[in-house]
Structure formats: structure tokens, C-alpha cells
Amino acid sequence: SYATGLFKNDGKKANAGAEVTPSASPTSKAPDPCAKPAEGAVKSLSWKTEPAMAIDTSAAYTMKLATTCGDIDVALKTAAAPHTVNSFDFLAGKGFFDHTKCHRLTTNGIYVLQCGDPKATGSGGPGYTIPDENLKDTSLKGGVYPAGTIAMANTGQKHTGGSQFFLVYQDSQLPASYTPFGTISKSGLTVLKKIAAAGESTGQGDGAPNATVVINKLTVTKS
């Protein structure tokens, strides 16, 4: 599962569920800071092999996540992560990410929003895997993925990236095992922080976001 495999040491207690009592539940949630999702259903799409390289690796590409919480724009690292950018360009063109829910928010130890799973369970993907790339990116200093990084999720094994990715809204200590493939705009980071401020569902620092975070449409554009 990508949800549990993304970060090995998430500090989850085996008996965390046993400690939850009705009185421990928050009596009132913060209001949802996001809008209602656009009408439409997630497409059920799968392929057996990684798409053929179709992007111009010397060109600049940007990605826009038009979400219920606001737009998140990303400058993609095309030359450094060509397989990853090519895969997103392919999947975006098929509408793979449209109407998908960002299913995981971490607010303790690591600070990320995880998206890109059409099942919204942590186990979904496009049917194929892509290789790890750009793990020696100069931005990953001292075992930190800095705020504003977008990187691939994986199962904990090498070269197991699919469609799930995570957006870092605060500097997060993580091993350099997750392909960093873009930089989030300042306005996009503001959207992420709004989502994070609404918290997550478990109260343990790792669960579904309380905010309704749906990617209404994801587009990749050559500039």
C-alpha cells in the first residue's frame, strides 16, 4: 500500500485504534475551507506499461492542480525527471487525475498532502511503474524535502512510483528515496497551508484531510 509505505517511520502505534474513545473525538471540526467538488466521476483507467517518451525534455513544462481549495501551480523538473514528467503529461491528457481526492495529510514529523490515487485509499495507481529519478537533487540537503517540493510516493521499494505524489507544505525530514519532480508556486503553497490548517481525521497526525481536497482537473502544459 502506498499510504503506509510512503514513509517508513511514521511513528504510528500498533494499538492507536484501541486508544480512541468517543470522548477523545473533537466535538467540533473547523469549517471546511474548500468548495464543493466539480461534477464528474473518477475514470477507471489502467495500462500495463509506462507510456513511451513523448515530451520534449529540453522544454519547460508546468502542471496545474485545479482543486476545490484553490489552484496549485507547479514548475516541473523536466530535464532531471523526464520519465516522471512524461508520465504526468500522459496521465493528465487522459483525465486520469480529474475528480480524484487527495486522501492523506500528515501534520506531525512530516508535513505533506498526498494525492494522485484514483481509489483514494492509498493503494491505487495507473497499472505501471516508473523509475526513481533526480534523487541527488541539490534541494534535498541534509535529508530534508523542503517546503514547496512535489515528489513521487512509492511502496518503500525502488522504482515503484505510479501516480501517487505528495506536496510538501513545510520542511520535512525524509530519506532521498522519493523522486522530486517539481517546485510548487508561492500561491500554491498558501493553498496547501490552508488545507493543512484544517487538520486531519485521526488526530494522530496522519489521516484523511478534514478539508475536502479534490483535484477537479490536472493539466500539464508545455511553455
Tab-separated table of C-alpha atoms in Angstrom:
chain	number	residue	atom	x	y	z
A	1	SER	CA	0.000	0.000	0.000
A	2	TYR	CA	1.286	3.433	-0.893
A	3	ALA	CA	-0.411	5.041	2.091
A	4	THR	CA	1.518	3.069	4.682
A	5	GLY	CA	4.610	2.530	2.575
A	6	LEU	CA	5.344	6.135	1.708
A	7	PHE	CA	7.155	6.965	4.904
A	8	LYS	CA	8.548	4.034	6.853
A	9	ASN	CA	8.870	5.715	10.233
A	10	ASP	CA	5.601	7.459	10.615
A	11	GLY	CA	5.537	6.705	14.309
A	12	LYS	CA	2.160	5.018	14.228
A	13	LYS	CA	1.421	2.952	17.308
A	14	ALA	CA	0.144	-0.545	16.690
A	15	ASN	CA	-2.580	-0.045	19.276
A	16	ALA	CA	-3.500	3.510	18.324
A	17	GLY	CA	-7.010	2.405	17.412
A	18	ALA	CA	-7.577	0.978	20.864
A	19	GLU	CA	-6.872	4.340	22.444
A	20	VAL	CA	-9.583	6.191	20.571
A	21	THR	CA	-12.647	6.800	22.701
A	22	PRO	CA	-15.730	8.857	21.941
A	23	SER	CA	-14.627	11.492	24.445
A	24	ALA	CA	-11.315	11.882	22.596
A	25	SER	CA	-13.069	12.853	19.397
A	26	PRO	CA	-13.158	16.572	18.669
A	27	THR	CA	-16.626	17.912	19.374
A	28	SER	CA	-16.454	20.447	16.570
A	29	LYS	CA	-14.367	20.487	13.423
A	30	ALA	CA	-13.093	23.663	11.874
A	31	PRO	CA	-15.257	24.648	8.919
A	32	ASP	CA	-14.212	23.096	5.627
A	33	PRO	CA	-12.120	25.766	3.868
A	34	CYS	CA	-12.745	24.293	0.424
A	35	ALA	CA	-15.515	24.413	-2.156
A	36	LYS	CA	-17.736	21.580	-3.320
A	37	PRO	CA	-16.115	19.349	-5.952
A	38	ALA	CA	-16.977	19.852	-9.606
A	39	GLU	CA	-19.442	17.356	-11.025
A	40	GLY	CA	-17.909	14.292	-12.583
A	41	ALA	CA	-16.577	10.865	-11.741
A	42	VAL	CA	-13.093	9.426	-11.477
A	43	LYS	CA	-12.151	7.444	-14.569
A	44	SER	CA	-11.079	3.852	-14.031
A	45	LEU	CA	-8.020	3.616	-16.272
A	46	SER	CA	-5.075	1.252	-16.275
A	47	TRP	CA	-2.129	0.468	-18.524
A	48	LYS	CA	0.376	-2.371	-18.445
A	49	THR	CA	3.482	-0.400	-19.376
A	50	GLU	CA	4.930	3.054	-18.878
A	51	PRO	CA	3.990	5.383	-21.752
A	52	ALA	CA	6.551	5.991	-24.482
A	53	MET	CA	8.575	9.180	-24.113
A	54	ALA	CA	6.561	11.909	-25.826
A	55	ILE	CA	7.706	15.115	-24.136
A	56	ASP	CA	10.481	17.464	-25.211
A	57	THR	CA	12.958	17.012	-22.356
A	58	SER	CA	14.655	20.315	-23.179
A	59	ALA	CA	11.413	22.300	-22.860
A	60	ALA	CA	9.782	23.810	-19.779
A	61	TYR	CA	6.558	22.204	-18.534
A	62	THR	CA	4.152	23.349	-15.853
A	63	MET	CA	1.410	21.469	-14.046
A	64	LYS	CA	-1.779	22.958	-12.654
A	65	LEU	CA	-3.854	21.243	-9.995
A	66	ALA	CA	-7.223	22.989	-10.111
A	67	THR	CA	-8.508	21.862	-6.707
A	68	THR	CA	-11.574	22.567	-4.606
A	69	CYS	CA	-9.269	24.518	-2.286
A	70	GLY	CA	-7.608	26.660	-4.961
A	71	ASP	CA	-5.124	26.300	-7.791
A	72	ILE	CA	-1.724	24.745	-7.131
A	73	ASP	CA	0.782	25.534	-9.887
A	74	VAL	CA	3.985	23.530	-10.233
A	75	ALA	CA	7.125	24.172	-12.291
A	76	LEU	CA	8.191	20.689	-13.425
A	77	LYS	CA	11.803	19.468	-13.464
A	78	THR	CA	11.598	18.041	-16.958
A	79	ALA	CA	15.292	17.510	-17.685
A	80	ALA	CA	16.014	15.994	-14.254
A	81	ALA	CA	12.912	13.761	-14.055
A	82	PRO	CA	11.860	13.048	-17.662
A	83	HIS	CA	10.111	9.708	-17.002
A	84	THR	CA	8.068	11.266	-14.206
A	85	VAL	CA	7.093	14.382	-16.155
A	86	ASN	CA	6.296	12.298	-19.245
A	87	SER	CA	4.033	10.049	-17.156
A	88	PHE	CA	2.160	13.023	-15.678
A	89	ASP	CA	1.786	14.561	-19.133
A	90	PHE	CA	0.335	11.264	-20.388
A	91	LEU	CA	-1.992	10.693	-17.426
A	92	ALA	CA	-3.192	14.309	-17.376
A	93	GLY	CA	-4.037	14.038	-21.071
A	94	LYS	CA	-6.215	11.008	-20.310
A	95	GLY	CA	-8.047	12.793	-17.472
A	96	PHE	CA	-6.657	10.243	-15.013
A	97	PHE	CA	-6.383	12.681	-12.091
A	98	ASP	CA	-9.626	14.571	-12.671
A	99	HIS	CA	-12.100	14.324	-9.758
A	100	THR	CA	-9.620	12.381	-7.597
A	101	LYS	CA	-9.433	13.074	-3.885
A	102	CYS	CA	-6.216	13.867	-2.021
A	103	HIS	CA	-6.501	11.102	0.535
A	104	ARG	CA	-3.750	11.735	3.068
A	105	LEU	CA	-2.472	14.641	5.154
A	106	THR	CA	0.390	14.391	7.629
A	107	THR	CA	0.806	17.075	10.281
A	108	ASN	CA	3.382	15.580	12.631
A	109	GLY	CA	7.045	14.894	11.833
A	110	ILE	CA	6.498	15.163	8.104
A	111	TYR	CA	4.238	17.733	6.519
A	112	VAL	CA	2.715	16.602	3.258
A	113	LEU	CA	-0.523	16.263	1.327
A	114	GLN	CA	-0.686	13.048	-0.686
A	115	CYS	CA	-2.734	12.852	-3.895
A	116	GLY	CA	-2.941	11.004	-7.189
A	117	ASP	CA	-4.762	7.835	-6.148
A	118	PRO	CA	-7.953	7.278	-8.173
A	119	LYS	CA	-9.178	4.924	-5.427
A	120	ALA	CA	-8.423	7.427	-2.621
A	121	THR	CA	-7.326	4.521	-0.435
A	122	GLY	CA	-3.553	4.696	-0.801
A	123	SER	CA	-3.399	1.582	-2.986
A	124	GLY	CA	-4.380	2.906	-6.421
A	125	GLY	CA	-2.238	3.646	-9.434
A	126	PRO	CA	-2.022	3.628	-13.230
A	127	GLY	CA	-1.104	-0.058	-13.592
A	128	TYR	CA	2.527	0.654	-14.484
A	129	THR	CA	5.532	1.898	-12.522
A	130	ILE	CA	8.164	4.487	-13.384
A	131	PRO	CA	11.827	4.603	-12.344
A	132	ASP	CA	13.140	6.722	-9.492
A	133	GLU	CA	14.785	9.911	-10.748
A	134	ASN	CA	16.573	13.030	-9.520
A	135	LEU	CA	17.347	11.634	-6.045
A	136	LYS	CA	20.543	13.697	-5.926
A	137	ASP	CA	18.637	16.961	-6.451
A	138	THR	CA	20.545	19.807	-4.804
A	139	SER	CA	17.374	20.908	-2.995
A	140	LEU	CA	17.449	17.738	-0.846
A	141	LYS	CA	20.058	18.881	1.654
A	142	GLY	CA	20.551	17.165	4.994
A	143	GLY	CA	17.769	14.649	4.476
A	144	VAL	CA	15.134	17.357	4.120
A	145	TYR	CA	12.471	17.730	1.452
A	146	PRO	CA	11.915	21.498	1.603
A	147	ALA	CA	8.519	23.179	1.611
A	148	GLY	CA	7.343	23.643	-1.963
A	149	THR	CA	8.625	20.279	-3.192
A	150	ILE	CA	6.392	17.889	-5.130
A	151	ALA	CA	7.660	14.304	-5.134
A	152	MET	CA	6.570	10.785	-6.028
A	153	ALA	CA	5.168	8.369	-3.481
A	154	ASN	CA	6.295	4.754	-3.633
A	155	THR	CA	5.847	1.453	-1.834
A	156	GLY	CA	9.158	1.626	0.011
A	157	GLN	CA	10.913	-0.341	-2.740
A	158	LYS	CA	12.963	1.188	-5.546
A	159	HIS	CA	11.307	2.137	-8.829
A	160	THR	CA	7.729	1.631	-7.609
A	161	GLY	CA	6.319	5.079	-8.374
A	162	GLY	CA	2.939	5.107	-10.093
A	163	SER	CA	0.551	8.059	-9.998
A	164	GLN	CA	0.598	8.983	-6.302
A	165	PHE	CA	2.567	12.033	-5.298
A	166	PHE	CA	2.982	14.277	-2.303
A	167	LEU	CA	3.174	18.035	-1.859
A	168	VAL	CA	5.415	19.309	0.935
A	169	TYR	CA	3.981	22.334	2.757
A	170	GLN	CA	6.651	22.528	5.495
A	171	ASP	CA	10.267	21.284	5.530
A	172	SER	CA	10.110	17.516	6.135
A	173	GLN	CA	12.863	15.091	7.114
A	174	LEU	CA	12.730	12.169	4.705
A	175	PRO	CA	15.297	9.903	3.081
A	176	ALA	CA	16.128	10.809	-0.528
A	177	SER	CA	14.035	7.931	-1.885
A	178	TYR	CA	11.160	9.857	-3.436
A	179	THR	CA	11.608	11.435	-6.874
A	180	PRO	CA	11.390	15.245	-6.557
A	181	PHE	CA	9.930	16.424	-9.854
A	182	GLY	CA	8.749	19.979	-9.381
A	183	THR	CA	8.501	23.164	-7.350
A	184	ILE	CA	5.179	24.498	-6.074
A	185	SER	CA	4.346	28.185	-6.589
A	186	LYS	CA	4.030	30.548	-3.619
A	187	SER	CA	0.289	30.832	-4.160
A	188	GLY	CA	0.075	27.035	-4.330
A	189	LEU	CA	1.920	26.770	-1.029
A	190	THR	CA	-0.641	29.131	0.505
A	191	VAL	CA	-3.407	26.765	-0.646
A	192	LEU	CA	-1.556	23.800	0.877
A	193	LYS	CA	-1.142	25.573	4.201
A	194	LYS	CA	-4.865	26.336	4.272
A	195	ILE	CA	-5.563	22.611	3.771
A	196	ALA	CA	-3.063	21.672	6.479
A	197	ALA	CA	-4.535	24.166	8.947
A	198	ALA	CA	-7.872	22.317	8.788
A	199	GLY	CA	-6.128	19.211	10.154
A	200	GLU	CA	-6.602	15.514	9.517
A	201	SER	CA	-9.217	12.993	10.545
A	202	THR	CA	-7.428	10.829	13.120
A	203	GLY	CA	-5.946	13.413	15.458
A	204	GLN	CA	-2.751	11.326	15.299
A	205	GLY	CA	-1.094	13.462	12.627
A	206	ASP	CA	-1.629	11.080	9.704
A	207	GLY	CA	-5.048	10.614	8.149
A	208	ALA	CA	-7.518	11.927	5.623
A	209	PRO	CA	-7.585	15.731	5.413
A	210	ASN	CA	-10.571	17.349	7.104
A	211	ALA	CA	-10.755	19.727	4.162
A	212	THR	CA	-12.468	18.352	1.061
A	213	VAL	CA	-9.454	18.278	-1.260
A	214	VAL	CA	-10.451	17.153	-4.744
A	215	ILE	CA	-8.464	17.737	-7.926
A	216	ASN	CA	-11.217	18.932	-10.265
A	217	LYS	CA	-8.728	18.955	-13.141
A	218	LEU	CA	-4.993	18.380	-13.530
A	219	THR	CA	-3.257	19.756	-16.608
A	220	VAL	CA	0.334	19.680	-17.858
A	221	THR	CA	1.365	22.441	-20.267
A	222	LYS	CA	4.489	22.933	-22.362
A	223	SER	CA	5.575	26.552	-22.102
